[in-house]
Coordinates of C-alpha atoms and ligand atoms in Angstrom, one line a residue:
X206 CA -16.6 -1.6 6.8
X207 CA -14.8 1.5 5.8
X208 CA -12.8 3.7 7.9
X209 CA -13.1 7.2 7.4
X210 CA -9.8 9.0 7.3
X211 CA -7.8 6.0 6.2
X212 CA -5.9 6.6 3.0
X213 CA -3.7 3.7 1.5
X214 CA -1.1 3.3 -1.1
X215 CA -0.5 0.7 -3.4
X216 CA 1.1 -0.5 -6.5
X217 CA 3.7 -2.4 -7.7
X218 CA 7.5 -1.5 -6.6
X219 CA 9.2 1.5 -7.9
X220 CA 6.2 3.3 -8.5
X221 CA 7.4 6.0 -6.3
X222 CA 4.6 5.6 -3.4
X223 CA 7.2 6.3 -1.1
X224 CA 8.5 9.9 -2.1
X225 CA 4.6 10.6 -2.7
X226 CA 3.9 9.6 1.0
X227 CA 6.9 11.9 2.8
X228 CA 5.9 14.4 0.5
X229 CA 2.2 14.4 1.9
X230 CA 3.3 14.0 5.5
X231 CA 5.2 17.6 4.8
X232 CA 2.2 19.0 4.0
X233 CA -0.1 17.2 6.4
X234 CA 2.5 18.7 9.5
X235 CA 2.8 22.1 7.6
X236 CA -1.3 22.5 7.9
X237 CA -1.3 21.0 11.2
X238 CA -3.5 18.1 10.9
X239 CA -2.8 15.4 13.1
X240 CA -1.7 12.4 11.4
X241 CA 0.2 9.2 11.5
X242 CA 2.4 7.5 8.8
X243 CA 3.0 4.1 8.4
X244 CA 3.6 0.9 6.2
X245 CA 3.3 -2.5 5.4
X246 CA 5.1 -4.6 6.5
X247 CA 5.3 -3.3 9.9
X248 CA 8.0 -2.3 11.6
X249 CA 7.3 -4.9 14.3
X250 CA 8.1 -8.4 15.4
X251 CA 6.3 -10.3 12.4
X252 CA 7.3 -7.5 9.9
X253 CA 11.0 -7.8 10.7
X254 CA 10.9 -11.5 10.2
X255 CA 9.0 -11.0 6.5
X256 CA 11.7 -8.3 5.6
X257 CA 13.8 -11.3 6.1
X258 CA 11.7 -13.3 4.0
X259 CA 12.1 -11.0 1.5
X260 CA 15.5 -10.6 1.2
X261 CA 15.9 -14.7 0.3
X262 CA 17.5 -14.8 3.4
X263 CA 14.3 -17.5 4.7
X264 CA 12.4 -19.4 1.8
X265 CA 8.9 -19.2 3.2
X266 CA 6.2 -21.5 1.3
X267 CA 3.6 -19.0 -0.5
X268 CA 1.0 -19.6 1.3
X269 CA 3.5 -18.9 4.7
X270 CA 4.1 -15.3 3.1
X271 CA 0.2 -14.5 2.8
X272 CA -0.2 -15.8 6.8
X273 CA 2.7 -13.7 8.1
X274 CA 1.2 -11.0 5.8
X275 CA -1.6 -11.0 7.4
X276 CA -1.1 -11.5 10.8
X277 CA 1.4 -8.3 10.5
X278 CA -2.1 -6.7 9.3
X279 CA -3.6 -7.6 12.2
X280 CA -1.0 -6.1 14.6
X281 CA -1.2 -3.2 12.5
X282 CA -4.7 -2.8 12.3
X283 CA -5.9 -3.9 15.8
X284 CA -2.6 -4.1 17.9
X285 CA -2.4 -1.0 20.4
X286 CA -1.3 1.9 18.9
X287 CA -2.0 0.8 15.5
X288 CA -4.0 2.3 13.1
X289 CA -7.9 1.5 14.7
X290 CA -5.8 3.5 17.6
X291 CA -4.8 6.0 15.5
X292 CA -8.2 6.6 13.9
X293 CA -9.8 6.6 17.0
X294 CA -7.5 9.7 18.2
X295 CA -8.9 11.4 15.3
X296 CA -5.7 11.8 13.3
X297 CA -5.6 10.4 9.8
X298 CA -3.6 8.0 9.0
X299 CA -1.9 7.2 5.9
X300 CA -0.3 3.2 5.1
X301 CA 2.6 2.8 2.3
X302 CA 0.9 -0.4 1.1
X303 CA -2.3 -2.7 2.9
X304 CA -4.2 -5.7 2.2
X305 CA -4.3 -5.0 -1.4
X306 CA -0.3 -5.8 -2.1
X307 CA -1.4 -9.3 -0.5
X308 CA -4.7 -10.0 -3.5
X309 CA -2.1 -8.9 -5.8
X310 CA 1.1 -9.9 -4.5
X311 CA 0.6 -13.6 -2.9
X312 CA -2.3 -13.8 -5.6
X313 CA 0.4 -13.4 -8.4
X314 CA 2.9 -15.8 -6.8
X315 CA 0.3 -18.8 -5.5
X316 CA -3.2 -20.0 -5.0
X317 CA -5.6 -16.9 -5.5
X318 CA -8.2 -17.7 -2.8
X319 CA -6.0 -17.8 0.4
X320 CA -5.2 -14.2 -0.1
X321 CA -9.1 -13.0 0.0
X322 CA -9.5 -15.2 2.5
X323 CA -6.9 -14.2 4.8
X324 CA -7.8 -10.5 4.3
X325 CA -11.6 -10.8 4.6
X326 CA -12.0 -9.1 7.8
X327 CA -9.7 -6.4 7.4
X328 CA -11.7 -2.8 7.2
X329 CA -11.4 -0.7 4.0
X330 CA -9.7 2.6 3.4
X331 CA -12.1 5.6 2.4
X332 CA -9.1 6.6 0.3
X333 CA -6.8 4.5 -2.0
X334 CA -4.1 5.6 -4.3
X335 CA -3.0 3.0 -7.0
X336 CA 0.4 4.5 -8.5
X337 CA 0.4 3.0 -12.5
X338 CA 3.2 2.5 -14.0
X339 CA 4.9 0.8 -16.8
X340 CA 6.8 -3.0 -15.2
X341 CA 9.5 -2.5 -17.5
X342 CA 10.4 1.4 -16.0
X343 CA 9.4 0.5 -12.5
X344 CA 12.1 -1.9 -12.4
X345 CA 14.2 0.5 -14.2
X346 CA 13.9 2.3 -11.5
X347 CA 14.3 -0.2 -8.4
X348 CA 17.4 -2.1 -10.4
X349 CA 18.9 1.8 -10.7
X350 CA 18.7 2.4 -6.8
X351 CA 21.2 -0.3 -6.3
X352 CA 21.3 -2.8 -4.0
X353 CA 20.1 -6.5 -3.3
X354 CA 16.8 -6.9 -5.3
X355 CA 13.8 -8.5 -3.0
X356 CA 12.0 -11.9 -3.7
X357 CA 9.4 -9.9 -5.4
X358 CA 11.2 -7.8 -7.9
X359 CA 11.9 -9.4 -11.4
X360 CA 10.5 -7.9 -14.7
X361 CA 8.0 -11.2 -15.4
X362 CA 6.7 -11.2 -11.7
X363 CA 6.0 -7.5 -11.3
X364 CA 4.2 -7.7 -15.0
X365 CA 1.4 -10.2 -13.1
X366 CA 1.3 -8.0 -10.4
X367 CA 0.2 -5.2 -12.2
X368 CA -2.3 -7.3 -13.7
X369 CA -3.6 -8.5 -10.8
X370 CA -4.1 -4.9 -9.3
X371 CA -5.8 -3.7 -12.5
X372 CA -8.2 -6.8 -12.4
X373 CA -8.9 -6.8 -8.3
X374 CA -9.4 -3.0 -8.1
X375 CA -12.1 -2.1 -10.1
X376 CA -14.2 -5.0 -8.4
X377 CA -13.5 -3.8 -4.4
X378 CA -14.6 0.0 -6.1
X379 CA -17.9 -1.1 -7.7
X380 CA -18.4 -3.5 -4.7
X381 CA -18.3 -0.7 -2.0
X382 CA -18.5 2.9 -3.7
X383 CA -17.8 4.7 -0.7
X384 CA -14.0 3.7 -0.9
X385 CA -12.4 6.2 -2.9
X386 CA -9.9 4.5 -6.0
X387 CA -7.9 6.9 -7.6
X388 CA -5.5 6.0 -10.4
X389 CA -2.3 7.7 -10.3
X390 CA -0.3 8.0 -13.5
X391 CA 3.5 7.8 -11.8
X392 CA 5.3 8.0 -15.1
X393 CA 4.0 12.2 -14.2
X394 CA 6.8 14.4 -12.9
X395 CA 7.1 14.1 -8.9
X396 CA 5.8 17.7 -8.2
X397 CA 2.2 16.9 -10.5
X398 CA 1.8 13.7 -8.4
X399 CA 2.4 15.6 -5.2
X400 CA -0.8 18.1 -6.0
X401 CA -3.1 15.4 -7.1
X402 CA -2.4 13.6 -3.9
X403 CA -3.2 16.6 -2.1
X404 CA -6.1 17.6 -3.8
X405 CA -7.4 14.5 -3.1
X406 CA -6.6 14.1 0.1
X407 CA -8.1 17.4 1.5
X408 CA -11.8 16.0 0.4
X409 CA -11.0 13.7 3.5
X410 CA -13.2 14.6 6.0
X411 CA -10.6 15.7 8.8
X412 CA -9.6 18.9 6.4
X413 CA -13.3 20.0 6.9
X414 CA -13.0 20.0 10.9
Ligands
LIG569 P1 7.8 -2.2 -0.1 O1 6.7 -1.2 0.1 O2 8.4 -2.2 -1.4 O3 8.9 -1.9 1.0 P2 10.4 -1.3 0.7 O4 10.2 -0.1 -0.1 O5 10.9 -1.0 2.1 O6 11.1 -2.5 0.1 O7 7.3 -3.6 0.4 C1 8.1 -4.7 0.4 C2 7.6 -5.8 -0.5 O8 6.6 -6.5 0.1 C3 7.0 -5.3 -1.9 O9 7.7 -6.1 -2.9 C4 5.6 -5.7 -1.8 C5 5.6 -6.9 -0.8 N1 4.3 -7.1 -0.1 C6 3.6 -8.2 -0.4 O10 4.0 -9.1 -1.2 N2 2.4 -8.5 0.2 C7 1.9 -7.6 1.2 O11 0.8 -7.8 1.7 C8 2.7 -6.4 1.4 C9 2.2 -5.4 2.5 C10 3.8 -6.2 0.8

């Protein structure tokens, strides 16, 4: 199932989704159209307790990570005053990262199935933005900010991720073509990615109201 009005991000970290996504909310409240930003992982109980996962601080197994994942999803998803909540309001709502980070993520680090399956009955976006970039200058970039790296980010790991994403997505966009996949280049300067989000994200149905 897709949900109309439901944009997501993705890619791997230091691809700049982040900026990209502050950057659209600007516009989103400067044009008045009633919207909600969020991310994975959530803010909430079972997000706060992956953060910590993250951070080394609790060595979950692999296939731990993709459960707490996903239950986190399904807060997010179905929990009140998630996003079915948001939707439903009529406001659109735009995730830093969803299911996909889990087929690439948990798919790069352990058994490939158990990420599908945990994720199976999660609805589609009409809108995702994949943000490409090189491993090598994405980590560039997150070993530049400084700081405590997470579990995920080293060179050889991010690499597979990539892979992964570029292998998974084309298949979810010829398996329903009424979820939108467009392939940001996020080497571009910050400004170019900022119109191409835009542009893309006015064909949304809620800028036509
Ligand atoms: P990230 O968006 O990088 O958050 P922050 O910028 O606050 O660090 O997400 C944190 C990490 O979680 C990132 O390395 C991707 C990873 N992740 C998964 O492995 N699986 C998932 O399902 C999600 C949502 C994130």
């Amino acid at each position: 199932m897709i949900l109309p009005n439901f944009c997501v991000f993705e890619g791997i970290d230091g691809t700049g989704t982040t900026t990209q996504i502050r950057e659209l909310e600007r516009r989103c409240r400067e044009v008045a159209i009633p919207s909600w930003f969020t991310c994975e992982p959530t803010n909430g109980e079972i997000g706060r307790l992956i953060r910590r996962a993250l951070s080394g601080e609790m060595p979950y197994s692999g296939d731990t990570m993709t459960r707490l994942f996903a239950a986190d999803r399904g807060e997010h998803v179905w929990g009140i005053g998630g996003i079915s909540d948001h939707l439903a309001a009529g406001e659109l709502v735009v995730t830093d990262r969803y299911f996909f980070s889990s087929i690439a993520y948990q798919g790069s680090a352990g058994d490939r199935d158990l990420p599908f399956a945990a994720n199976a009955g999660f609805p589609l976006p009409e809108l995702l933005f994949f943000f490409d970039l090189d491993p090598d200058r994405a980590m560039d970039r997150v070993e530049g900010r400084g700081g405590d790296l997470e579990i995920y980010e080293k060179r050889e790991f991010q690499k597979r991720v990539r892979d992964r994403y570029l292998e998974i997505l084309p298949l979810f966009a010829e398996n329903e073509p009424a979820m939108r996949v467009v392939t940001v280049d996020a080497s571009l300067p910050i400004g170019e990615i900022a119109e191409i989000i835009w542009s893309e994200t006015r064909k949304l149905p809620i800028f036509k109201r």
